[in-house]
mmCIF file of C-alpha atoms in Angstrom:
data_model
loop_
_atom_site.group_PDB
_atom_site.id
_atom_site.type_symbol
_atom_site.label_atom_id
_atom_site.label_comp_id
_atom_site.label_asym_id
_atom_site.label_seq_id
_atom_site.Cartn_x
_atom_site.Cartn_y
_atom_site.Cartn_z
ATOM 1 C CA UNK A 1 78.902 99.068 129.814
ATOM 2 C CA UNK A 2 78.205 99.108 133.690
ATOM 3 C CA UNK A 3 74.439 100.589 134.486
ATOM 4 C CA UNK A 4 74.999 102.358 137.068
ATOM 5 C CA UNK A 5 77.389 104.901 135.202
ATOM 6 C CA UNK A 6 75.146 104.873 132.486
ATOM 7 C CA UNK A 7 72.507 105.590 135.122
ATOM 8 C CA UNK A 8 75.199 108.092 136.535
ATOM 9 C CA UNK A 9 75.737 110.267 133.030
ATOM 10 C CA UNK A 10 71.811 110.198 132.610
ATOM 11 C CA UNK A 11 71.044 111.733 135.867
ATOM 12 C CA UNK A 12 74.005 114.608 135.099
ATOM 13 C CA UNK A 13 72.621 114.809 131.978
ATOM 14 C CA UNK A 14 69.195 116.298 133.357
ATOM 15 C CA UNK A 15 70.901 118.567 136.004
ATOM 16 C CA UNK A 16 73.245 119.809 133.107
ATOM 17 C CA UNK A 17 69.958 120.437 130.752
ATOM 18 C CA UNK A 18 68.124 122.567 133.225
ATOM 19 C CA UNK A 19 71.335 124.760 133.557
ATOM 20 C CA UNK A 20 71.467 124.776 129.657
ATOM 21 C CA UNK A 21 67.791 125.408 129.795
ATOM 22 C CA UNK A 22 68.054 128.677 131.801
ATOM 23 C CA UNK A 23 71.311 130.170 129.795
ATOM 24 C CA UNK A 24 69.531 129.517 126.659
ATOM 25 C CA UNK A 25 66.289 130.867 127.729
ATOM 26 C CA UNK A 26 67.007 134.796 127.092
ATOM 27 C CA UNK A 27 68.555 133.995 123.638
ATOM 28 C CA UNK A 28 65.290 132.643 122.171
ATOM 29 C CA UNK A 29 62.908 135.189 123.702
ATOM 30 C CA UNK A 30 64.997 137.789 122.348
ATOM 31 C CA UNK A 31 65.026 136.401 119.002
ATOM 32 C CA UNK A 32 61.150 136.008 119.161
ATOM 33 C CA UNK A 33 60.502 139.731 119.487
ATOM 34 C CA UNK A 34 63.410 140.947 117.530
ATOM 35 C CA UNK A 35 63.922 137.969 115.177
ATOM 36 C CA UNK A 36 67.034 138.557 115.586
ATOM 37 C CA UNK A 37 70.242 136.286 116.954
ATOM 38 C CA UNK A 38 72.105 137.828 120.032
ATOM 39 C CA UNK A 39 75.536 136.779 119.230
ATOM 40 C CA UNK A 40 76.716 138.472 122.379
ATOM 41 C CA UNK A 41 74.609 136.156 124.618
ATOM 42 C CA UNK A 42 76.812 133.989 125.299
ATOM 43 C CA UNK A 43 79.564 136.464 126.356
ATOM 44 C CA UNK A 44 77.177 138.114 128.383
ATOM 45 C CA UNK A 45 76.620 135.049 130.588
ATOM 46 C CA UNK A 46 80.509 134.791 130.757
ATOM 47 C CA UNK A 47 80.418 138.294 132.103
ATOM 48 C CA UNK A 48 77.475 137.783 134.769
ATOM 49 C CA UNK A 49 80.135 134.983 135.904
ATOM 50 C CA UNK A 50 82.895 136.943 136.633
ATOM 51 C CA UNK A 51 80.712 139.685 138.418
ATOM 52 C CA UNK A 52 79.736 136.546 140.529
ATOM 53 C CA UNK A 53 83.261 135.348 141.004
ATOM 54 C CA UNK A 54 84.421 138.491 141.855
ATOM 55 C CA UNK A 55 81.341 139.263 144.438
ATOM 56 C CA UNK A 56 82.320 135.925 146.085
ATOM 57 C CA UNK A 57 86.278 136.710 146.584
ATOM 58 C CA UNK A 58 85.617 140.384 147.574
ATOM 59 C CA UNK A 59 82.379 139.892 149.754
ATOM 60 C CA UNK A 60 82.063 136.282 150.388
ATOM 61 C CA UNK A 61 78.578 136.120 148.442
ATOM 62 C CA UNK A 62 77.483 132.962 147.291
ATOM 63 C CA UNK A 63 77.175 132.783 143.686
ATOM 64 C CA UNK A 64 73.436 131.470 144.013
ATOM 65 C CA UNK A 65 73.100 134.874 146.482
ATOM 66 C CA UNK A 66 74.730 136.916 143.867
ATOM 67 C CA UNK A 67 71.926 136.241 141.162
ATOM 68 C CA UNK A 68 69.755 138.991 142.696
ATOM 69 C CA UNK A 69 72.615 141.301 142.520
ATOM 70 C CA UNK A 70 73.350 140.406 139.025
ATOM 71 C CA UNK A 71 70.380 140.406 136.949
ATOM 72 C CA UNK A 72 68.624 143.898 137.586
ATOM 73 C CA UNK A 73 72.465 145.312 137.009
ATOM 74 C CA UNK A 74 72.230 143.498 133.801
ATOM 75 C CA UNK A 75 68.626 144.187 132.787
ATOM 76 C CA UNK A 76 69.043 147.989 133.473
ATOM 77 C CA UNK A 77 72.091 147.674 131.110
ATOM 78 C CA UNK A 78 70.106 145.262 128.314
ATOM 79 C CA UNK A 79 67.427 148.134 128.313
ATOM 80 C CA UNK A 80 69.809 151.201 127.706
ATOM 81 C CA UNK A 81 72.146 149.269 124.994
ATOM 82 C CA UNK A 82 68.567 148.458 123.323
ATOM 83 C CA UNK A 83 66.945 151.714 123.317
ATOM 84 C CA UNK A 84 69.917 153.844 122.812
ATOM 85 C CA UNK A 85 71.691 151.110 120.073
ATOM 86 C CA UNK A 86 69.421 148.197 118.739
ATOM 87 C CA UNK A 87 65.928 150.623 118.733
ATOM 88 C CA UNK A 88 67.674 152.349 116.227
ATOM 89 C CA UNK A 89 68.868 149.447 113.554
ATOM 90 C CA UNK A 90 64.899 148.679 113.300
ATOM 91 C CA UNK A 91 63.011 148.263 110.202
ATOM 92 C CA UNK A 92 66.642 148.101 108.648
ATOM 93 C CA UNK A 93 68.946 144.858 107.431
ATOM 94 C CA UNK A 94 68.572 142.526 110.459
ATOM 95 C CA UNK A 95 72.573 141.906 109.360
ATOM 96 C CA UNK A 96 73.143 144.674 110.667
ATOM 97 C CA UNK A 97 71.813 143.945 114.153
ATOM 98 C CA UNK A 98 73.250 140.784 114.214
ATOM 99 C CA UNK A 99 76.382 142.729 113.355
ATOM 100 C CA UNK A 100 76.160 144.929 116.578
ATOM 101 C CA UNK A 101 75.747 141.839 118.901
ATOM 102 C CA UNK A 102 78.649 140.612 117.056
ATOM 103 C CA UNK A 103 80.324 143.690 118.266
ATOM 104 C CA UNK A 104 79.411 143.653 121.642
ATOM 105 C CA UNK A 105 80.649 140.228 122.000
ATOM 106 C CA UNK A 106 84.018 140.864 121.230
ATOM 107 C CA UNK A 107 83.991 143.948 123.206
ATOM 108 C CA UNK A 108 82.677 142.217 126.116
ATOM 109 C CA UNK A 109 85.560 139.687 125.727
ATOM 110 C CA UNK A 110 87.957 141.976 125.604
ATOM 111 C CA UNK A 111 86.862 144.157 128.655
ATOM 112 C CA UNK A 112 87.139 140.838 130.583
ATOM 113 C CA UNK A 113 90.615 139.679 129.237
ATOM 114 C CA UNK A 114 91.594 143.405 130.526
ATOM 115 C CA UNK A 115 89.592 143.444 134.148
ATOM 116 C CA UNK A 116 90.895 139.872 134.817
ATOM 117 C CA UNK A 117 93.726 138.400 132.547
ATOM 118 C CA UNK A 118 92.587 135.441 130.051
ATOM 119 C CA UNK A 119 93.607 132.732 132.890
ATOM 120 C CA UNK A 120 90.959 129.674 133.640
ATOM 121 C CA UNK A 121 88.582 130.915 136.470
ATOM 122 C CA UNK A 122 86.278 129.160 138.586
ATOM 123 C CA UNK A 123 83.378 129.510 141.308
ATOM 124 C CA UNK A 124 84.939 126.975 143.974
ATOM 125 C CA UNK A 125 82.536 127.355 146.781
ATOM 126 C CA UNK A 126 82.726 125.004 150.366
ATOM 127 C CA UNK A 127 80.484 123.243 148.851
ATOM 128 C CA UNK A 128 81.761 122.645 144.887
ATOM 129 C CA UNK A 129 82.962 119.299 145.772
ATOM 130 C CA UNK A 130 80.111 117.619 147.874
ATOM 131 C CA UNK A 131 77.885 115.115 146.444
ATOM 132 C CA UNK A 132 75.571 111.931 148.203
ATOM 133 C CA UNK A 133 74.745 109.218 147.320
ATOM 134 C CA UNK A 134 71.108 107.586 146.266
ATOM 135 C CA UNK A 135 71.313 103.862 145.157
ATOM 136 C CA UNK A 136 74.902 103.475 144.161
ATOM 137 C CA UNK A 137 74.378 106.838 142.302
ATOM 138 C CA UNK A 138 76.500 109.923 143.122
ATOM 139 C CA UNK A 139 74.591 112.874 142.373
ATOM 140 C CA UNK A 140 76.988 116.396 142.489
ATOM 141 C CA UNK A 141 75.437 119.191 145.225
ATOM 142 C CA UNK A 142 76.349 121.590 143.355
ATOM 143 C CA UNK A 143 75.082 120.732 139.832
ATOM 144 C CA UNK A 144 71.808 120.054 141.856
ATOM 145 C CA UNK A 145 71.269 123.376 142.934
ATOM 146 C CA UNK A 146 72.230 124.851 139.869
ATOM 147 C CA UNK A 147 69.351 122.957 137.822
ATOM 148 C CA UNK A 148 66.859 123.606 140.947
ATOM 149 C CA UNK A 149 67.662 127.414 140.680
ATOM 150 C CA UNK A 150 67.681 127.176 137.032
ATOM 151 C CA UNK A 151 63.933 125.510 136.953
ATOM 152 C CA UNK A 152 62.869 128.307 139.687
ATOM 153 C CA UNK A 153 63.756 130.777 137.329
ATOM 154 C CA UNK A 154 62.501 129.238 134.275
ATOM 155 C CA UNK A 155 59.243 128.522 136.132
ATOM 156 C CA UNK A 156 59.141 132.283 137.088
ATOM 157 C CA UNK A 157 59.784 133.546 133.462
ATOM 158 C CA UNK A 158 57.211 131.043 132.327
ATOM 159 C CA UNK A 159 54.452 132.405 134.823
ATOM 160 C CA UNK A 160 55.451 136.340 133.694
ATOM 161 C CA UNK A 161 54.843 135.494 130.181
ATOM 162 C CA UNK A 162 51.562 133.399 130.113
ATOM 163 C CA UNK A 163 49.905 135.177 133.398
ATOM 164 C CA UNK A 164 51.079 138.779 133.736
ATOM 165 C CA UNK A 165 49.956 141.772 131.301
ATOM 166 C CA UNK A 166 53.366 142.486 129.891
ATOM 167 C CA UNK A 167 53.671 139.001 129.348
ATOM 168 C CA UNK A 168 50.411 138.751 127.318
ATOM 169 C CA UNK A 169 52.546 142.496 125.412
ATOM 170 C CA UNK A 170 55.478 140.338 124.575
ATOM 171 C CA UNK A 171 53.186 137.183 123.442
ATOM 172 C CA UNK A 172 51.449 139.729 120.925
ATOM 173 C CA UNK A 173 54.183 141.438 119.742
ATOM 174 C CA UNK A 174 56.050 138.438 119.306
ATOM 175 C CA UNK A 175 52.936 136.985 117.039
ATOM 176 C CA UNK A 176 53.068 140.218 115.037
ATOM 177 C CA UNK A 177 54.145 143.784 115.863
ATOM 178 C CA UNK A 178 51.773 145.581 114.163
ATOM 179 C CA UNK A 179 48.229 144.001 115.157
ATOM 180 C CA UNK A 180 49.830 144.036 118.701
ATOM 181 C CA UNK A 181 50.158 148.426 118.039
ATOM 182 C CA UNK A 182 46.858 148.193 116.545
ATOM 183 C CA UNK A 183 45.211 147.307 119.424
ATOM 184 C CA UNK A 184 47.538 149.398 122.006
ATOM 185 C CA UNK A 185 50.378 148.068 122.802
ATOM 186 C CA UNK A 186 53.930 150.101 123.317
ATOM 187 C CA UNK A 187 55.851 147.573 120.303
ATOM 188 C CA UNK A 188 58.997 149.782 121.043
ATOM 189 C CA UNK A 189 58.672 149.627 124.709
ATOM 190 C CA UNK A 190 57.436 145.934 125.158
ATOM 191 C CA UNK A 191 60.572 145.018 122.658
ATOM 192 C CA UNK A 192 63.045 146.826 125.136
ATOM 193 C CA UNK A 193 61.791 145.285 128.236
ATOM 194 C CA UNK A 194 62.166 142.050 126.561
ATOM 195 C CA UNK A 195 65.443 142.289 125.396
ATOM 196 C CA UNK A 196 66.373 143.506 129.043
ATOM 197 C CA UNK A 197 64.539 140.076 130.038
ATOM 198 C CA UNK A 198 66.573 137.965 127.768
ATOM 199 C CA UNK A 199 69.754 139.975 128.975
ATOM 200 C CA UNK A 200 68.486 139.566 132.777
ATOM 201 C CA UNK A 201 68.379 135.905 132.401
ATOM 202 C CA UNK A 202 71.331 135.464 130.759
ATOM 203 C CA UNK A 203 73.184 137.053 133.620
ATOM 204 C CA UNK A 204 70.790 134.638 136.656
ATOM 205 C CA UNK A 205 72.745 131.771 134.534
ATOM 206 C CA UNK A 206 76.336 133.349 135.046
ATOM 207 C CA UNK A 207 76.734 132.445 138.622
ATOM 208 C CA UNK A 208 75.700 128.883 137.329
ATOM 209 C CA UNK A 209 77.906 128.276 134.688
ATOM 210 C CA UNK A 210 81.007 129.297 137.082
ATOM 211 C CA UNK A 211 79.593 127.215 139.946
ATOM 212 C CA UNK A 212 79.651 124.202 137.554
ATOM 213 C CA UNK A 213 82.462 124.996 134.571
ATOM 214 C CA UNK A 214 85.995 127.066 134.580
ATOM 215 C CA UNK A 215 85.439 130.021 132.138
ATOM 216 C CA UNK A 216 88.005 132.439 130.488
ATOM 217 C CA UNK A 217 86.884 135.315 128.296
ATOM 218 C CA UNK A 218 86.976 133.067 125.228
ATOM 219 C CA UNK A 219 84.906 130.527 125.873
ATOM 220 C CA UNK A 220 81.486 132.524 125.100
ATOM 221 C CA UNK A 221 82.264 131.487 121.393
ATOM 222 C CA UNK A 222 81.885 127.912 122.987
ATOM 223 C CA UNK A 223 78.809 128.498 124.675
ATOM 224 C CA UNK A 224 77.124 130.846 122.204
ATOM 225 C CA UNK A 225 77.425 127.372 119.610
ATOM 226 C CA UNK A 226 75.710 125.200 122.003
ATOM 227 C CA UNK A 227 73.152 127.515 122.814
ATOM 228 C CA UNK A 228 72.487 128.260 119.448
ATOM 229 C CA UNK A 229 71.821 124.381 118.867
ATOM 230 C CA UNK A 230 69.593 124.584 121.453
ATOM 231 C CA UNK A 231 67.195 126.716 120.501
ATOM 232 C CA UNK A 232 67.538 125.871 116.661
ATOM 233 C CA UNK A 233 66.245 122.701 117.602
ATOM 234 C CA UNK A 234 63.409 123.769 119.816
ATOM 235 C CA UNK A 235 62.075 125.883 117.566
ATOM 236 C CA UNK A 236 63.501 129.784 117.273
ATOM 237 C CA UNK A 237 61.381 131.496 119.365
ATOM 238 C CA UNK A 238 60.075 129.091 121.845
ATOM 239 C CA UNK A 239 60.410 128.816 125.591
ATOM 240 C CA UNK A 240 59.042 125.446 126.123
ATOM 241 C CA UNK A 241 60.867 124.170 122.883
ATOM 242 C CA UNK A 242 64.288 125.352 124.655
ATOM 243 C CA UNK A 243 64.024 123.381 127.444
ATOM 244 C CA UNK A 244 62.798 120.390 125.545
ATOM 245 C CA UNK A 245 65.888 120.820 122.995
ATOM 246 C CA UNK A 246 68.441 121.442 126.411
ATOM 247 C CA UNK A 247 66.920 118.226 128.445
ATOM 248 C CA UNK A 248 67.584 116.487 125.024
ATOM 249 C CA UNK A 249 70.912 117.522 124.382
ATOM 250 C CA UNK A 250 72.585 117.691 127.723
ATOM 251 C CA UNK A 251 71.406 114.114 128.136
ATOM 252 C CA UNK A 252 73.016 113.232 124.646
ATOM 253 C CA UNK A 253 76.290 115.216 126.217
ATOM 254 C CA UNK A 254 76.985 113.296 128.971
ATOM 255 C CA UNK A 255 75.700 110.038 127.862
ATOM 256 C CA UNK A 256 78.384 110.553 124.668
ATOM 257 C CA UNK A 257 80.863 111.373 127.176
ATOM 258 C CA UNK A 258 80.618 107.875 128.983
ATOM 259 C CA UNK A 259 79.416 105.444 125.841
ATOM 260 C CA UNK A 260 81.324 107.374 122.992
ATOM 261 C CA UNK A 261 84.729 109.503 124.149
ATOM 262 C CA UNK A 262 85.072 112.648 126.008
ATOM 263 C CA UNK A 263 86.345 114.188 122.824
ATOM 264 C CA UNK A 264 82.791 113.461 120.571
ATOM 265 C CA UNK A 265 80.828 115.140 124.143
ATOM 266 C CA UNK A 266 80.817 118.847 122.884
ATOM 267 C CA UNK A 267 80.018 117.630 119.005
ATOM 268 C CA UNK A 268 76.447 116.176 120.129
ATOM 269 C CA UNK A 269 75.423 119.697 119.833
ATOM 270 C CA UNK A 270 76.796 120.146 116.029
ATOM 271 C CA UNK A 271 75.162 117.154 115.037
ATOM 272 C CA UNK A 272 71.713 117.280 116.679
ATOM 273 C CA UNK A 273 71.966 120.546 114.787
ATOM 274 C CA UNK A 274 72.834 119.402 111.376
ATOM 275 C CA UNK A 275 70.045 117.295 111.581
ATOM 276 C CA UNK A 276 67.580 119.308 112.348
ATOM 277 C CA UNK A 277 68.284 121.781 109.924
ATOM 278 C CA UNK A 278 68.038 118.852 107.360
ATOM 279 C CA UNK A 279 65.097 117.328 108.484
ATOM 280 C CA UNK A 280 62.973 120.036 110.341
ATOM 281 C CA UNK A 281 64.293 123.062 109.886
ATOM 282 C CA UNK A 282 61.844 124.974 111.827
ATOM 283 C CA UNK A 283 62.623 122.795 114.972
ATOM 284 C CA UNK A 284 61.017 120.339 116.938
ATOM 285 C CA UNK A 285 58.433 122.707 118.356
ATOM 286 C CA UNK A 286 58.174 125.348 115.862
ATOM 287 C CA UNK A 287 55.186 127.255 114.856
ATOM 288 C CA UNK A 288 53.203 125.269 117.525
ATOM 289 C CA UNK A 289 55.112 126.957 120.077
ATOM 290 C CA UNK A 290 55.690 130.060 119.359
ATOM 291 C CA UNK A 291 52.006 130.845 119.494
ATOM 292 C CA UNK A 292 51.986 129.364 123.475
ATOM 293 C CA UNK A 293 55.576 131.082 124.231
#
């Protein structure tokens, strides 16, 4: 095999985790606090994309721009369908929550397919298709400043969580609800916040998933599988384990997709996930890091 594409797919590989990072990032720090599996995550970053797409047509914004628009739209919305819907389902069959995301998913998917047909769409900026060049290595602008905005972000969720009071709320309540009321915090309140978090973030990575990959309404099913084999491995739950688990498997991605065939690329994910749920089923981080989330 030459080195230098090798080289080449390892190097995408890392700017393709941090994106994966990011967009997986809300998923597990909603199912810490509600131990519960958003199955409409993945549609809901499909939707922040075509909010971006469309702001860029219409207005010109850049999809990067558009991420402040985006996510206090979507966190305002996370809140309301959590108070009003999910607040409601608790203490009951988690099934049934998981049910509701369910739900939401295909609603979302269908609202989309209505708004904007079911046609491949795509982010295609002035700058989609410029890349340089560092040692015979061709690295993508665009895929760069996706995984630069993508570590920003994760950086700044990172620094709410372990240095800001409602950080230290959702830390607690994630560890266990009820010593976290015992000793004052709002369990119902911190949970919505945090599930408008998770739903905030999952919109910051819409805009980066359309700068970098064409997206129809259907293909949350595809993402909501990868992203669900990204945080099973890290550990359910954990921040730090989710980026581990992304770094890991976008680098497996795109090194498959040079070494193996294009076609095996997307089944990295199934695998690393069969395996861990054979061998470690709590992850490769797992109780360890749930208690620093």
């Amino acid at each position: 095999m030459n080195p230098e594409l090798l080289i080449q797919s390892v190097v995408l590989g890392i700017l393709t985790g941090g994106v994966y990072a990011l967009m997986a990032s809300g998923l597990t720090l909603i199912f810490g606090i509600m131990r519960v599996v958003n199955v409409a995550h993945g549609a809901m970053i499909v939707m922040a994309a075509y909010v971006s797409w469309v702001l860029y047509k219409t207005f010109n914004l850049d999809p990067i721009a558009s991420i402040v628009v985006v996510m206090p739209i979507f966190f305002v919305a996370g809140a309301l369908v959590q108070w009003t819907i999910l607040r409601r389902l608790g203490g009951r069959d988690l099934t049934l929550t998981v049910l509701v995301t369910f739900g939401f998913a295909i609603i979302l998917e269908g609202l989309q397919g209505s708004l904007w047909s079911s046609s491949f769409q795509a982010i295609n900026t002035p700058y989609s298709l410029s890349s340089f060049e560092i040692g015979g290595i061709y690295v993508p602008l665009v895929r760069l400043l996706a995984a630069g905005v993508a570590l920003v972000l994760l950086g700044a969720l990172y620094l709410l969580l372990a240095r800001s009071n409602l950080g230290r709320a959702i830390r607690a309540t994630t560890q266990d609800p009820r010593t976290a009321a015992l000793v004052g915090v709002n369990v119902e309140q911190v949970t919505m916040l945090a599930f408008a978090l998770g739903v905030s973030m999952a919109a910051a990575a819409g805009p980066l998933l359309g700068m970098i990959f064409a997206f129809y309404p259907a293909t949350h099913w595809l993402w909501i599988g990868k992203l669900l084999a990204i945080v099973v491995l890290g550990g359910l739950g954990s921040l730090a384990g989710t980026f581990v688990a992304a770094m890991i498997l976008g680098l497996a991605e795109q090194v498959a997709t040079v070494t193996v065939s294009l076609d095996w690329a997307p089944m990295v994910f199934y695998i690393f996930l069969f395996g861990v749920l054979i061998v470690r089923p709590r992850g490769l981080f797992g109780t360890t890091a749930r208690e620093s989330l």
